[in-house]
mmCIF file of C-alpha atoms in Angstrom:
data_model
loop_
_atom_site.group_PDB
_atom_site.id
_atom_site.type_symbol
_atom_site.label_atom_id
_atom_site.label_comp_id
_atom_site.label_asym_id
_atom_site.label_seq_id
_atom_site.Cartn_x
_atom_site.Cartn_y
_atom_site.Cartn_z
ATOM 1 C CA MET G 1 3.623 23.809 -6.574
ATOM 2 C CA THR G 2 3.846 22.686 -3.075
ATOM 3 C CA GLY G 3 3.504 24.826 0.221
ATOM 4 C CA VAL G 4 1.680 26.479 2.674
ATOM 5 C CA PHE G 5 -0.631 29.410 1.735
ATOM 6 C CA SER G 6 -3.059 31.685 3.809
ATOM 7 C CA LEU G 7 -5.934 33.234 1.595
ATOM 8 C CA LEU G 8 -7.541 34.935 5.050
ATOM 9 C CA PRO G 9 -7.975 38.781 4.635
ATOM 10 C CA GLU G 10 -5.207 40.427 6.688
ATOM 11 C CA GLY G 11 -5.762 40.908 10.341
ATOM 12 C CA TRP G 12 -7.967 37.548 10.055
ATOM 13 C CA PRO G 13 -6.786 35.268 13.004
ATOM 14 C CA GLY G 14 -5.427 32.020 11.280
ATOM 15 C CA LEU G 15 -3.523 28.428 12.467
ATOM 16 C CA LEU G 16 -1.206 29.095 9.711
ATOM 17 C CA ALA G 17 0.256 32.287 11.112
ATOM 18 C CA ALA G 18 4.166 32.208 12.718
ATOM 19 C CA PRO G 19 4.217 30.331 16.146
ATOM 20 C CA GLY G 20 4.675 33.364 18.205
ATOM 21 C CA ASP G 21 1.749 35.432 16.202
ATOM 22 C CA SER G 22 -0.758 32.838 17.378
ATOM 23 C CA PRO G 23 -2.731 34.224 20.348
ATOM 24 C CA SER G 24 -2.809 30.928 22.001
ATOM 25 C CA CYS G 25 0.784 29.744 21.668
ATOM 26 C CA PRO G 26 3.358 30.155 24.698
ATOM 27 C CA ALA G 27 5.541 32.248 22.693
ATOM 28 C CA ALA G 28 2.474 34.901 22.515
ATOM 29 C CA GLY G 29 2.364 34.832 26.517
ATOM 30 C CA GLY G 30 0.842 31.363 27.423
ATOM 31 C CA HIS G 31 -2.240 29.614 27.477
ATOM 32 C CA ALA G 32 -4.631 32.473 29.079
ATOM 33 C CA PRO G 33 -6.797 31.286 31.870
ATOM 34 C CA PRO G 34 -10.108 29.279 30.782
ATOM 35 C CA ALA G 35 -13.058 31.969 30.345
ATOM 36 C CA ALA G 36 -16.313 30.484 32.301
ATOM 37 C CA PRO G 37 -17.133 26.997 30.534
ATOM 38 C CA GLY G 38 -20.398 28.166 29.716
ATOM 39 C CA ARG G 39 -19.765 31.366 28.014
ATOM 40 C CA LEU G 40 -17.362 29.632 25.967
ATOM 41 C CA LEU G 41 -19.700 27.151 24.529
ATOM 42 C CA GLU G 42 -22.177 29.938 24.017
ATOM 43 C CA LEU G 43 -19.499 31.824 21.789
ATOM 44 C CA ILE G 44 -19.187 28.350 19.817
ATOM 45 C CA ALA G 45 -22.626 27.560 19.492
ATOM 46 C CA ALA G 46 -22.928 31.104 18.281
ATOM 47 C CA ALA G 47 -19.764 31.605 15.785
ATOM 48 C CA GLY G 48 -21.326 28.057 14.279
ATOM 49 C CA LEU G 49 -18.276 26.140 14.943
ATOM 50 C CA ARG G 50 -18.361 22.433 13.266
ATOM 51 C CA GLY G 51 -16.263 19.576 13.460
ATOM 52 C CA ARG G 52 -13.469 19.476 11.209
ATOM 53 C CA GLY G 53 -12.735 15.680 11.374
ATOM 54 C CA GLY G 54 -15.071 14.614 8.304
ATOM 55 C CA ALA G 55 -18.938 14.868 9.330
ATOM 56 C CA GLY G 56 -18.862 18.489 10.171
ATOM 57 C CA PHE G 57 -21.345 18.186 13.261
ATOM 58 C CA PRO G 58 -21.632 21.221 15.498
ATOM 59 C CA ALA G 59 -19.350 21.526 18.079
ATOM 60 C CA ALA G 60 -21.209 23.084 20.341
ATOM 61 C CA VAL G 61 -23.810 20.338 20.386
ATOM 62 C CA LYS G 62 -20.890 17.514 21.063
ATOM 63 C CA LEU G 63 -19.489 19.676 23.462
ATOM 64 C CA ARG G 64 -22.556 19.809 25.606
ATOM 65 C CA ALA G 65 -23.692 16.132 24.931
ATOM 66 C CA VAL G 66 -20.066 15.014 26.567
ATOM 67 C CA ARG G 67 -21.052 17.395 29.634
ATOM 68 C CA ASP G 68 -24.360 16.475 30.419
ATOM 69 C CA ALA G 69 -23.886 12.911 29.854
ATOM 70 C CA PRO G 70 -23.607 11.023 33.474
ATOM 71 C CA GLY G 71 -19.941 10.276 34.942
ATOM 72 C CA ARG G 72 -16.614 11.865 34.695
ATOM 73 C CA PRO G 73 -15.814 13.123 30.860
ATOM 74 C CA VAL G 74 -12.797 12.104 29.130
ATOM 75 C CA VAL G 75 -11.399 14.358 26.168
ATOM 76 C CA VAL G 76 -9.792 13.217 23.278
ATOM 77 C CA ALA G 77 -7.543 15.099 20.539
ATOM 78 C CA ASN G 78 -8.216 12.907 17.644
ATOM 79 C CA GLY G 79 -4.905 13.686 14.605
ATOM 80 C CA GLU G 80 -4.994 10.430 13.400
ATOM 81 C CA GLU G 81 -5.715 11.135 9.492
ATOM 82 C CA GLY G 82 -7.136 8.283 7.408
ATOM 83 C CA GLU G 83 -7.769 10.146 4.403
ATOM 84 C CA PRO G 84 -4.542 10.015 2.362
ATOM 85 C CA GLY G 85 -5.334 13.527 0.706
ATOM 86 C CA SER G 86 -5.548 15.419 3.836
ATOM 87 C CA VAL G 87 -2.072 16.610 5.460
ATOM 88 C CA LYS G 88 -3.885 19.506 7.894
ATOM 89 C CA ASP G 89 -4.155 17.176 11.588
ATOM 90 C CA ARG G 90 -0.400 16.240 10.901
ATOM 91 C CA TRP G 91 0.404 19.683 9.936
ATOM 92 C CA LEU G 92 -1.249 21.173 13.044
ATOM 93 C CA LEU G 93 0.299 18.516 15.256
ATOM 94 C CA ARG G 94 3.859 18.952 14.105
ATOM 95 C CA HIS G 95 4.020 22.779 14.073
ATOM 96 C CA ARG G 96 1.169 24.149 16.131
ATOM 97 C CA PRO G 97 0.689 21.866 19.047
ATOM 98 C CA HIS G 98 0.489 24.377 21.699
ATOM 99 C CA VAL G 99 -2.631 25.735 20.044
ATOM 100 C CA VAL G 100 -3.876 21.894 19.950
ATOM 101 C CA LEU G 101 -3.439 20.742 23.516
ATOM 102 C CA ASP G 102 -5.193 24.730 24.672
ATOM 103 C CA GLY G 103 -7.469 23.597 22.827
ATOM 104 C CA LEU G 104 -7.994 20.201 24.525
ATOM 105 C CA ARG G 105 -7.822 21.722 27.704
ATOM 106 C CA LEU G 106 -10.620 24.503 27.022
ATOM 107 C CA ALA G 107 -12.599 21.311 25.919
ATOM 108 C CA ALA G 108 -11.754 19.796 29.307
ATOM 109 C CA ALA G 109 -12.593 23.180 31.067
ATOM 110 C CA VAL G 110 -16.589 22.901 29.232
ATOM 111 C CA THR G 111 -17.293 19.509 29.373
ATOM 112 C CA GLY G 112 -15.644 19.117 33.216
ATOM 113 C CA ALA G 113 -13.160 16.391 32.031
ATOM 114 C CA ALA G 114 -9.948 15.362 34.022
ATOM 115 C CA ARG G 115 -8.200 13.954 31.641
ATOM 116 C CA GLY G 116 -7.169 14.149 28.137
ATOM 117 C CA TYR G 117 -5.869 12.259 25.413
ATOM 118 C CA VAL G 118 -4.060 13.075 22.286
ATOM 119 C CA HIS G 119 -4.186 10.242 19.430
ATOM 120 C CA LEU G 120 -2.108 10.086 16.471
ATOM 121 C CA SER G 121 0.155 7.769 14.103
ATOM 122 C CA ASP G 122 2.707 10.415 12.639
ATOM 123 C CA ALA G 123 5.904 9.926 14.568
ATOM 124 C CA ALA G 124 6.999 13.668 13.912
ATOM 125 C CA ALA G 125 3.518 14.795 15.307
ATOM 126 C CA GLU G 126 4.226 12.996 18.636
ATOM 127 C CA ARG G 127 7.779 14.296 19.026
ATOM 128 C CA ALA G 128 6.065 17.788 18.430
ATOM 129 C CA VAL G 129 3.259 17.302 21.220
ATOM 130 C CA ARG G 130 5.415 15.183 23.469
ATOM 131 C CA ARG G 131 8.005 18.563 23.490
ATOM 132 C CA ALA G 132 5.148 20.978 23.533
ATOM 133 C CA LEU G 133 3.723 19.596 26.706
ATOM 134 C CA ALA G 134 7.125 19.638 28.414
ATOM 135 C CA GLU G 135 7.424 23.019 27.379
ATOM 136 C CA HIS G 136 3.934 24.383 28.840
ATOM 137 C CA PRO G 137 2.358 21.641 30.383
ATOM 138 C CA ALA G 138 -1.579 21.747 30.387
ATOM 139 C CA ASP G 139 -3.584 22.226 33.329
ATOM 140 C CA LEU G 140 -4.939 18.800 32.806
ATOM 141 C CA ASP G 141 -3.611 15.106 32.452
ATOM 142 C CA VAL G 142 -2.664 14.433 28.694
ATOM 143 C CA GLU G 143 -1.973 11.432 27.885
ATOM 144 C CA VAL G 144 -0.233 10.715 24.404
ATOM 145 C CA VAL G 145 -1.306 7.510 22.464
ATOM 146 C CA ARG G 146 0.115 6.265 19.287
ATOM 147 C CA THR G 147 -1.680 3.910 16.753
ATOM 148 C CA GLU G 148 -1.127 2.095 13.567
ATOM 149 C CA HIS G 149 -1.938 4.733 10.444
ATOM 150 C CA THR G 150 -4.886 3.040 8.693
ATOM 151 C CA TYR G 151 -8.184 4.623 6.673
ATOM 152 C CA VAL G 152 -10.264 3.802 10.006
ATOM 153 C CA ALA G 153 -7.971 4.555 12.803
ATOM 154 C CA GLY G 154 -9.276 8.245 13.039
ATOM 155 C CA GLU G 155 -13.418 6.964 13.406
ATOM 156 C CA GLU G 156 -14.141 7.778 16.762
ATOM 157 C CA THR G 157 -15.367 4.531 18.228
ATOM 158 C CA ALA G 158 -11.605 3.300 16.761
ATOM 159 C CA VAL G 159 -9.953 5.900 18.489
ATOM 160 C CA VAL G 160 -11.832 4.733 22.016
ATOM 161 C CA ARG G 161 -10.700 1.368 21.638
ATOM 162 C CA ARG G 162 -7.128 1.799 20.627
ATOM 163 C CA ILE G 163 -7.040 4.065 23.776
ATOM 164 C CA ASP G 164 -8.460 1.456 26.052
ATOM 165 C CA GLY G 165 -5.882 -1.183 24.666
ATOM 166 C CA GLY G 166 -7.534 -2.481 21.596
ATOM 167 C CA PRO G 167 -7.096 -2.189 17.706
ATOM 168 C CA ALA G 168 -7.578 0.514 16.423
ATOM 169 C CA LEU G 169 -10.820 -0.710 14.614
ATOM 170 C CA PRO G 170 -14.609 0.471 14.549
ATOM 171 C CA THR G 171 -17.745 -0.584 16.768
ATOM 172 C CA ALA G 172 -20.772 -0.715 16.492
ATOM 173 C CA LYS G 173 -23.081 2.112 17.733
ATOM 174 C CA PRO G 174 -25.180 2.410 19.625
ATOM 175 C CA PRO G 175 -23.149 3.517 22.335
ATOM 176 C CA ARG G 176 -21.383 6.365 20.721
ATOM 177 C CA PRO G 177 -18.519 7.722 22.672
ATOM 178 C CA PHE G 178 -20.458 10.681 24.403
ATOM 179 C CA GLU G 179 -22.790 8.081 25.854
ATOM 180 C CA SER G 180 -19.963 5.351 26.795
ATOM 181 C CA GLY G 181 -16.253 6.119 25.907
ATOM 182 C CA VAL G 182 -12.554 5.585 27.013
ATOM 183 C CA GLY G 183 -13.014 3.221 30.094
ATOM 184 C CA GLY G 184 -16.802 3.593 30.062
ATOM 185 C CA ALA G 185 -17.014 7.522 30.776
ATOM 186 C CA PRO G 186 -18.468 9.667 28.206
ATOM 187 C CA THR G 187 -15.878 11.089 25.792
ATOM 188 C CA LEU G 188 -15.478 13.848 23.349
ATOM 189 C CA VAL G 189 -13.241 12.955 20.169
ATOM 190 C CA ALA G 190 -12.278 15.937 18.493
ATOM 191 C CA ASN G 191 -10.624 16.515 15.514
ATOM 192 C CA VAL G 192 -7.011 18.797 16.341
ATOM 193 C CA GLU G 193 -8.219 21.458 13.812
ATOM 194 C CA THR G 194 -11.652 21.720 15.755
ATOM 195 C CA LEU G 195 -9.989 22.011 18.637
ATOM 196 C CA ALA G 196 -7.517 24.515 17.569
ATOM 197 C CA ARG G 197 -10.281 26.662 16.591
ATOM 198 C CA ILE G 198 -11.585 26.484 19.903
ATOM 199 C CA ALA G 199 -8.627 27.946 21.561
ATOM 200 C CA LEU G 200 -8.358 30.565 18.786
ATOM 201 C CA ILE G 201 -12.159 31.585 19.590
ATOM 202 C CA HIS G 202 -11.206 31.673 23.087
ATOM 203 C CA ALA G 203 -8.354 34.495 22.350
ATOM 204 C CA ARG G 204 -10.271 36.230 20.401
ATOM 205 C CA PRO G 205 -14.197 35.948 21.020
ATOM 206 C CA ASP G 206 -14.598 38.877 18.976
ATOM 207 C CA GLU G 207 -13.772 37.362 15.962
ATOM 208 C CA ALA G 208 -15.215 33.848 16.829
ATOM 209 C CA ALA G 209 -17.451 33.961 13.448
ATOM 210 C CA ASP G 210 -14.294 34.458 11.216
ATOM 211 C CA ILE G 211 -12.736 31.848 13.241
ATOM 212 C CA ALA G 212 -15.280 29.236 13.010
ATOM 213 C CA GLY G 213 -15.819 30.137 8.938
ATOM 214 C CA THR G 214 -12.459 29.398 8.197
ATOM 215 C CA HIS G 215 -11.078 25.788 6.714
ATOM 216 C CA LEU G 216 -7.595 24.195 6.488
ATOM 217 C CA VAL G 217 -8.106 22.591 2.950
ATOM 218 C CA THR G 218 -5.372 19.909 0.964
ATOM 219 C CA LEU G 219 -5.490 20.418 -2.255
ATOM 220 C CA SER G 220 -3.498 17.657 -4.560
ATOM 221 C CA GLY G 221 -3.473 16.690 -8.263
ATOM 222 C CA ALA G 222 -0.946 16.134 -11.351
ATOM 223 C CA ALA G 223 -0.049 20.012 -10.692
ATOM 224 C CA GLY G 224 1.418 19.323 -6.845
ATOM 225 C CA ALA G 225 0.067 19.799 -3.609
ATOM 226 C CA ALA G 226 -0.549 22.572 -0.689
ATOM 227 C CA LEU G 227 -2.199 23.167 2.638
ATOM 228 C CA VAL G 228 -4.153 26.503 2.302
ATOM 229 C CA GLU G 229 -6.538 28.075 4.943
ATOM 230 C CA ALA G 230 -9.395 29.920 3.458
ATOM 231 C CA PRO G 231 -12.661 31.504 4.485
ATOM 232 C CA ALA G 232 -15.731 29.630 4.128
ATOM 233 C CA GLY G 233 -17.530 30.491 0.947
ATOM 234 C CA THR G 234 -14.247 30.320 -1.576
ATOM 235 C CA HIS G 235 -15.057 29.211 -5.014
ATOM 236 C CA LEU G 236 -13.142 26.182 -5.744
ATOM 237 C CA LYS G 237 -12.097 27.641 -8.840
ATOM 238 C CA VAL G 238 -9.611 29.959 -6.366
ATOM 239 C CA LEU G 239 -8.110 27.747 -4.670
ATOM 240 C CA ALA G 240 -7.345 25.529 -7.626
ATOM 241 C CA ASP G 241 -5.875 28.227 -9.492
ATOM 242 C CA LEU G 242 -3.375 29.202 -6.059
ATOM 243 C CA CYS G 243 -1.799 25.607 -6.682
ATOM 244 C CA GLY G 244 -2.203 25.324 -10.816
ATOM 245 C CA HIS G 245 -5.123 22.874 -11.143
ATOM 246 C CA GLY G 246 -6.785 25.494 -13.355
ATOM 247 C CA ARG G 247 -7.328 23.271 -16.052
ATOM 248 C CA ALA G 248 -9.201 20.799 -14.038
ATOM 249 C CA GLN G 249 -12.125 19.430 -15.275
ATOM 250 C CA ALA G 250 -13.646 17.826 -11.830
ATOM 251 C CA VAL G 251 -12.594 16.947 -8.387
ATOM 252 C CA LEU G 252 -13.004 14.303 -5.887
ATOM 253 C CA LEU G 253 -14.394 16.034 -2.595
ATOM 254 C CA GLY G 254 -14.012 15.673 1.031
ATOM 255 C CA GLY G 255 -11.137 13.223 0.554
ATOM 256 C CA LEU G 256 -12.686 9.742 -0.426
ATOM 257 C CA PHE G 257 -15.618 10.679 1.136
ATOM 258 C CA GLY G 258 -17.215 13.618 -0.756
ATOM 259 C CA GLY G 259 -17.777 12.079 -4.449
ATOM 260 C CA LEU G 260 -16.955 13.551 -7.842
ATOM 261 C CA HIS G 261 -18.234 16.340 -9.225
ATOM 262 C CA GLY G 262 -17.491 17.375 -12.805
ATOM 263 C CA ALA G 263 -19.044 20.216 -14.695
ATOM 264 C CA GLY G 264 -19.824 23.459 -12.714
ATOM 265 C CA TRP G 265 -16.855 22.517 -9.856
ATOM 266 C CA ARG G 266 -15.229 25.993 -10.009
ATOM 267 C CA ASP G 267 -18.301 28.116 -9.043
ATOM 268 C CA LEU G 268 -18.677 25.623 -6.032
ATOM 269 C CA PRO G 269 -18.287 26.936 -2.266
ATOM 270 C CA LEU G 270 -16.127 25.757 0.044
ATOM 271 C CA ASP G 271 -18.454 25.068 3.054
ATOM 272 C CA HIS G 272 -20.647 22.513 4.146
ATOM 273 C CA ASP G 273 -24.031 23.499 3.454
ATOM 274 C CA GLY G 274 -22.773 24.412 -0.108
ATOM 275 C CA LEU G 275 -21.674 21.205 -0.861
ATOM 276 C CA SER G 276 -23.936 19.282 0.323
ATOM 277 C CA ALA G 277 -26.515 21.101 -1.439
ATOM 278 C CA ALA G 278 -24.758 20.338 -4.638
ATOM 279 C CA GLY G 279 -24.738 16.858 -4.017
ATOM 280 C CA GLY G 280 -21.259 16.718 -2.760
ATOM 281 C CA ALA G 281 -19.592 17.103 1.174
ATOM 282 C CA LEU G 282 -16.643 19.004 2.424
ATOM 283 C CA GLY G 283 -15.645 16.237 4.408
ATOM 284 C CA CYS G 284 -11.853 16.477 5.788
ATOM 285 C CA GLY G 285 -11.175 19.659 3.604
ATOM 286 C CA ALA G 286 -8.988 17.344 1.235
ATOM 287 C CA LEU G 287 -9.552 18.202 -2.669
ATOM 288 C CA HIS G 288 -8.120 16.341 -5.375
ATOM 289 C CA PHE G 289 -8.363 17.737 -8.818
ATOM 290 C CA LEU G 290 -8.917 15.792 -11.927
ATOM 291 C CA HIS G 291 -6.818 17.592 -15.151
ATOM 292 C CA PRO G 292 -7.862 16.685 -18.603
ATOM 293 C CA GLU G 293 -5.516 13.810 -18.413
ATOM 294 C CA ASP G 294 -6.862 12.043 -15.496
ATOM 295 C CA CYS G 295 -9.784 9.617 -16.453
ATOM 296 C CA PRO G 296 -12.407 9.891 -13.953
ATOM 297 C CA VAL G 297 -13.350 5.910 -14.309
ATOM 298 C CA ALA G 298 -9.465 5.308 -13.246
ATOM 299 C CA VAL G 299 -9.579 7.687 -10.615
ATOM 300 C CA ALA G 300 -13.014 5.867 -9.027
ATOM 301 C CA THR G 301 -11.522 2.986 -9.310
ATOM 302 C CA GLU G 302 -8.189 3.384 -7.856
ATOM 303 C CA ALA G 303 -10.519 5.144 -4.803
ATOM 304 C CA VAL G 304 -12.809 2.090 -4.670
ATOM 305 C CA THR G 305 -10.045 0.008 -4.550
ATOM 306 C CA TYR G 306 -7.703 1.412 -1.990
ATOM 307 C CA LEU G 307 -11.042 1.631 0.149
ATOM 308 C CA ALA G 308 -11.712 -2.068 -0.114
ATOM 309 C CA ALA G 309 -7.986 -2.794 0.877
ATOM 310 C CA GLN G 310 -8.683 -0.483 3.962
ATOM 311 C CA SER G 311 -11.793 -1.867 5.071
ATOM 312 C CA ALA G 312 -11.443 -3.151 8.892
ATOM 313 C CA ARG G 313 -13.283 -6.479 7.222
ATOM 314 C CA GLN G 314 -15.446 -6.439 10.633
ATOM 315 C CA CYS G 315 -18.420 -6.456 8.983
ATOM 316 C CA GLY G 316 -19.146 -8.723 5.991
ATOM 317 C CA VAL G 317 -21.632 -6.135 4.225
ATOM 318 C CA CYS G 318 -18.154 -3.958 3.997
ATOM 319 C CA VAL G 319 -16.345 -6.462 2.549
ATOM 320 C CA SER G 320 -18.409 -7.869 0.329
ATOM 321 C CA GLY G 321 -19.800 -4.650 -0.895
ATOM 322 C CA THR G 322 -16.337 -2.785 -1.523
ATOM 323 C CA GLY G 323 -14.882 -5.755 -2.966
ATOM 324 C CA ALA G 324 -17.990 -5.793 -5.601
ATOM 325 C CA LEU G 325 -17.794 -2.405 -6.372
ATOM 326 C CA ALA G 326 -13.807 -2.157 -6.759
ATOM 327 C CA ARG G 327 -13.674 -5.261 -8.890
ATOM 328 C CA THR G 328 -16.410 -4.217 -11.288
ATOM 329 C CA LEU G 329 -15.042 -0.689 -11.393
ATOM 330 C CA ALA G 330 -11.663 -2.566 -12.268
ATOM 331 C CA ALA G 331 -13.652 -4.589 -15.112
ATOM 332 C CA VAL G 332 -15.100 -1.115 -16.520
ATOM 333 C CA ALA G 333 -11.676 0.416 -16.405
ATOM 334 C CA ARG G 334 -9.995 -2.187 -18.301
ATOM 335 C CA GLY G 335 -12.691 -2.484 -20.794
ATOM 336 C CA GLU G 336 -14.261 -5.837 -19.951
ATOM 337 C CA ALA G 337 -17.759 -5.568 -18.287
ATOM 338 C CA GLY G 338 -20.497 -6.089 -19.984
ATOM 339 C CA ASP G 339 -23.622 -4.320 -20.531
ATOM 340 C CA ASP G 340 -25.106 -4.826 -16.994
ATOM 341 C CA ALA G 341 -21.973 -3.569 -15.403
ATOM 342 C CA ALA G 342 -23.522 0.432 -14.862
ATOM 343 C CA ALA G 343 -26.546 -1.448 -13.498
ATOM 344 C CA GLN G 344 -25.218 -3.404 -11.174
ATOM 345 C CA LEU G 345 -22.849 -0.070 -9.759
ATOM 346 C CA ARG G 346 -25.637 2.177 -9.583
ATOM 347 C CA ARG G 347 -28.019 -0.699 -7.560
ATOM 348 C CA TRP G 348 -24.752 -0.831 -5.080
ATOM 349 C CA SER G 349 -24.057 2.254 -4.608
ATOM 350 C CA ARG G 350 -27.926 3.198 -3.038
ATOM 351 C CA GLN G 351 -28.370 -0.192 -1.324
ATOM 352 C CA LEU G 352 -24.855 -0.416 0.555
ATOM 353 C CA PRO G 353 -24.660 3.540 2.610
ATOM 354 C CA GLY G 354 -25.393 2.983 6.142
ATOM 355 C CA ARG G 355 -24.977 -0.658 6.332
ATOM 356 C CA GLY G 356 -21.258 -0.607 7.592
ATOM 357 C CA ALA G 357 -19.893 0.506 11.426
ATOM 358 C CA CYS G 358 -18.141 3.371 9.808
ATOM 359 C CA GLY G 359 -18.135 5.514 7.125
ATOM 360 C CA LEU G 360 -15.793 3.672 4.506
ATOM 361 C CA LEU G 361 -18.670 1.852 2.772
ATOM 362 C CA ASP G 362 -20.412 4.897 2.551
ATOM 363 C CA ALA G 363 -17.523 6.865 1.240
ATOM 364 C CA ALA G 364 -16.830 3.848 -1.821
ATOM 365 C CA ALA G 365 -20.862 3.889 -2.478
ATOM 366 C CA ARG G 366 -20.871 7.709 -3.111
ATOM 367 C CA ILE G 367 -17.773 7.383 -5.205
ATOM 368 C CA VAL G 368 -19.432 5.162 -7.744
ATOM 369 C CA ALA G 369 -22.643 7.173 -7.342
ATOM 370 C CA THR G 370 -21.449 10.350 -8.362
ATOM 371 C CA LEU G 371 -19.248 8.372 -11.188
ATOM 372 C CA LEU G 372 -22.414 7.201 -12.806
ATOM 373 C CA ALA G 373 -24.355 10.246 -12.173
ATOM 374 C CA ARG G 374 -21.769 12.842 -13.667
ATOM 375 C CA PHE G 375 -19.689 10.951 -16.234
ATOM 376 C CA PRO G 376 -21.799 8.240 -17.853
ATOM 377 C CA ASP G 377 -20.286 8.839 -20.818
ATOM 378 C CA ARG G 378 -16.702 7.968 -19.681
ATOM 379 C CA VAL G 379 -18.327 5.484 -18.105
ATOM 380 C CA ASP G 380 -20.195 4.201 -21.335
ATOM 381 C CA ALA G 381 -17.018 4.667 -23.507
ATOM 382 C CA HIS G 382 -15.221 2.014 -21.508
ATOM 383 C CA ARG G 383 -18.091 -0.572 -21.796
ATOM 384 C CA VAL G 384 -17.677 -3.462 -24.077
ATOM 385 C CA ASP G 385 -19.895 -3.402 -27.405
ATOM 386 C CA ALA G 386 -20.852 -7.355 -27.270
ATOM 387 C CA HIS G 387 -21.950 -7.209 -30.857
ATOM 388 C CA ARG G 388 -18.801 -5.373 -32.387
ATOM 389 C CA VAL G 389 -16.295 -8.201 -33.953
ATOM 390 C CA ASP G 390 -13.444 -5.569 -33.000
ATOM 391 C CA ALA G 391 -14.606 -5.342 -29.053
ATOM 392 C CA HIS G 392 -11.690 -6.242 -27.053
ATOM 393 C CA PRO G 393 -9.908 -5.153 -23.477
ATOM 394 C CA ALA G 394 -7.309 -3.493 -25.522
ATOM 395 C CA ALA G 395 -9.700 -0.299 -26.485
ATOM 396 C CA ALA G 396 -9.618 0.614 -22.876
ATOM 397 C CA CYS G 397 -8.392 4.284 -22.542
ATOM 398 C CA ARG G 398 -4.527 4.971 -21.981
ATOM 399 C CA ALA G 399 -5.021 6.150 -18.444
ATOM 400 C CA CYS G 400 -7.079 2.821 -17.258
ATOM 401 C CA ALA G 401 -4.684 1.005 -18.869
ATOM 402 C CA VAL G 402 -1.831 0.852 -15.965
ATOM 403 C CA PRO G 403 -2.632 -1.582 -13.136
ATOM 404 C CA VAL G 404 -4.733 -0.422 -10.491
ATOM 405 C CA PRO G 405 -2.756 -0.155 -7.264
ATOM 406 C CA HIS G 406 -4.173 -0.645 -3.650
ATOM 407 C CA ASP G 407 -2.537 1.964 -1.397
ATOM 408 C CA GLY G 408 -3.847 4.998 -2.700
ATOM 409 C CA ARG G 409 -0.658 6.269 -3.881
ATOM 410 C CA ARG G 410 -2.712 9.142 -6.417
ATOM 411 C CA PHE G 411 -4.353 10.340 -3.345
ATOM 412 C CA THR G 412 -1.604 10.395 -1.006
ATOM 413 C CA VAL G 413 0.077 14.272 0.089
ATOM 414 C CA ARG G 414 3.124 14.511 1.760
ATOM 415 C CA VAL G 415 2.919 17.149 5.000
ATOM 416 C CA PRO G 416 4.762 20.021 4.056
#
C-alpha cells in the first residue's frame, strides 16, 4: 500500500488537507497579517512545539535564541531530507509551499529577520516553491538555494555553509547557527514541517496544542510505504496496520537515527518522550518495519554501510568508526566473524557517540547498540563456531546472503 493518509480526528487542522482547506494558503484568503510577534512566540512555547528535523528541540527556545542574539537575524526553511526513509519535507514543499513560506515569514517576524532562504535539493520542490513565491510574494526577501542531496546536507551547519557558497558539509560547533550563521548573522535553521506548523498555530491559535502534537510520519517496509499525519501518542501498531505492516516483528525508528526496536514495539507511542523512554528516538518521523522474513542483522548492516558511505569524511573518527562498524557487521552477516565481534561492536557503540561534527556517527553507533541489545540471539546465530568442523560462511542466513548495497535502497521511499 502506498499513498497519503490522515489519522486526525474530524475538524483537526492538518497539513495533508486539500490546499484550499488550509488556513495558511492563498486559496483560503492569503497570508494573514502577522500577529504580535511576542504573542505568537508565547503560543508556540505554550503549545510545546518541537522541531521536526530530527532532534526535537523546542521551537520557541530556538526562535528566542536567534531573536536575542546580537545582529540582524536570518531565517532558513530547511527542506533537505537526508534520511532516505523520509518524504514529508519534500512532499510539503511540492504540495504545500505556501504554508511553509507563511511559516518562514512568521519566523522572520518573531526573530526580526529581514532575509530568508529555502534550502532544498529536490527539483520538483524547487519548482513549486518558486511558483508559490511568484503567485504570492512573501513580505520577506526570500532566496531559494539548491544543494546536492546527501545524508549530511540538511545538518544545520552544513545548510549555513552551503548558503554561504561552500559545500553542504557540517562544521565544528561552537558556534552554532543561532550564534553565527549565514554571513556571520544569527540564523534560524528550521525544518519545513516546523515552519508549516507555526503557520497553522498562527492561523488557528485556539488549537495550537493539537497542531503542535501532530506529526507527519513516513512508513516503509516490505508491504509498501505511506506518508501519514497522526496525533502524538498514536501507537505504532495503528500506523503499521494502516499500511499493511501488521506482521512486522520489529521497527527501525527515526529514519536511521532512532535504532532498532523489537519486542513491544507495537505499544510504543508516537512522540519524542515516549520513544526516548523506551530507548529509541522519533527523529524525523520515519519508521521502517521489519517483517518476519527480514533479518535484523541484515537491516543493521545495510543501514550502517549506507551511513559509512555517506560520511562527510571530515572527521577521522567518523571515517574510521563507521568503517569499522560496517566491516564488522558485514562479517557477522556473512557468518565470518569471530567470537570477539560482538564485544568489539558493543565497545565501539559505547565509545563513538558524540565524537563527530554531526549526528551520522551517533546514528551508526545507535543502530549497532540496539541490534546487540534487542536481538542478541539473532547476532549469535550468525557467529562462526570455530570448534565446529562444518563451520562455513555458507551457513549464514538467507536474508544476509545477498551483497550489501551502499545506497540505502532498502530504506529509500519515493515521494507520493
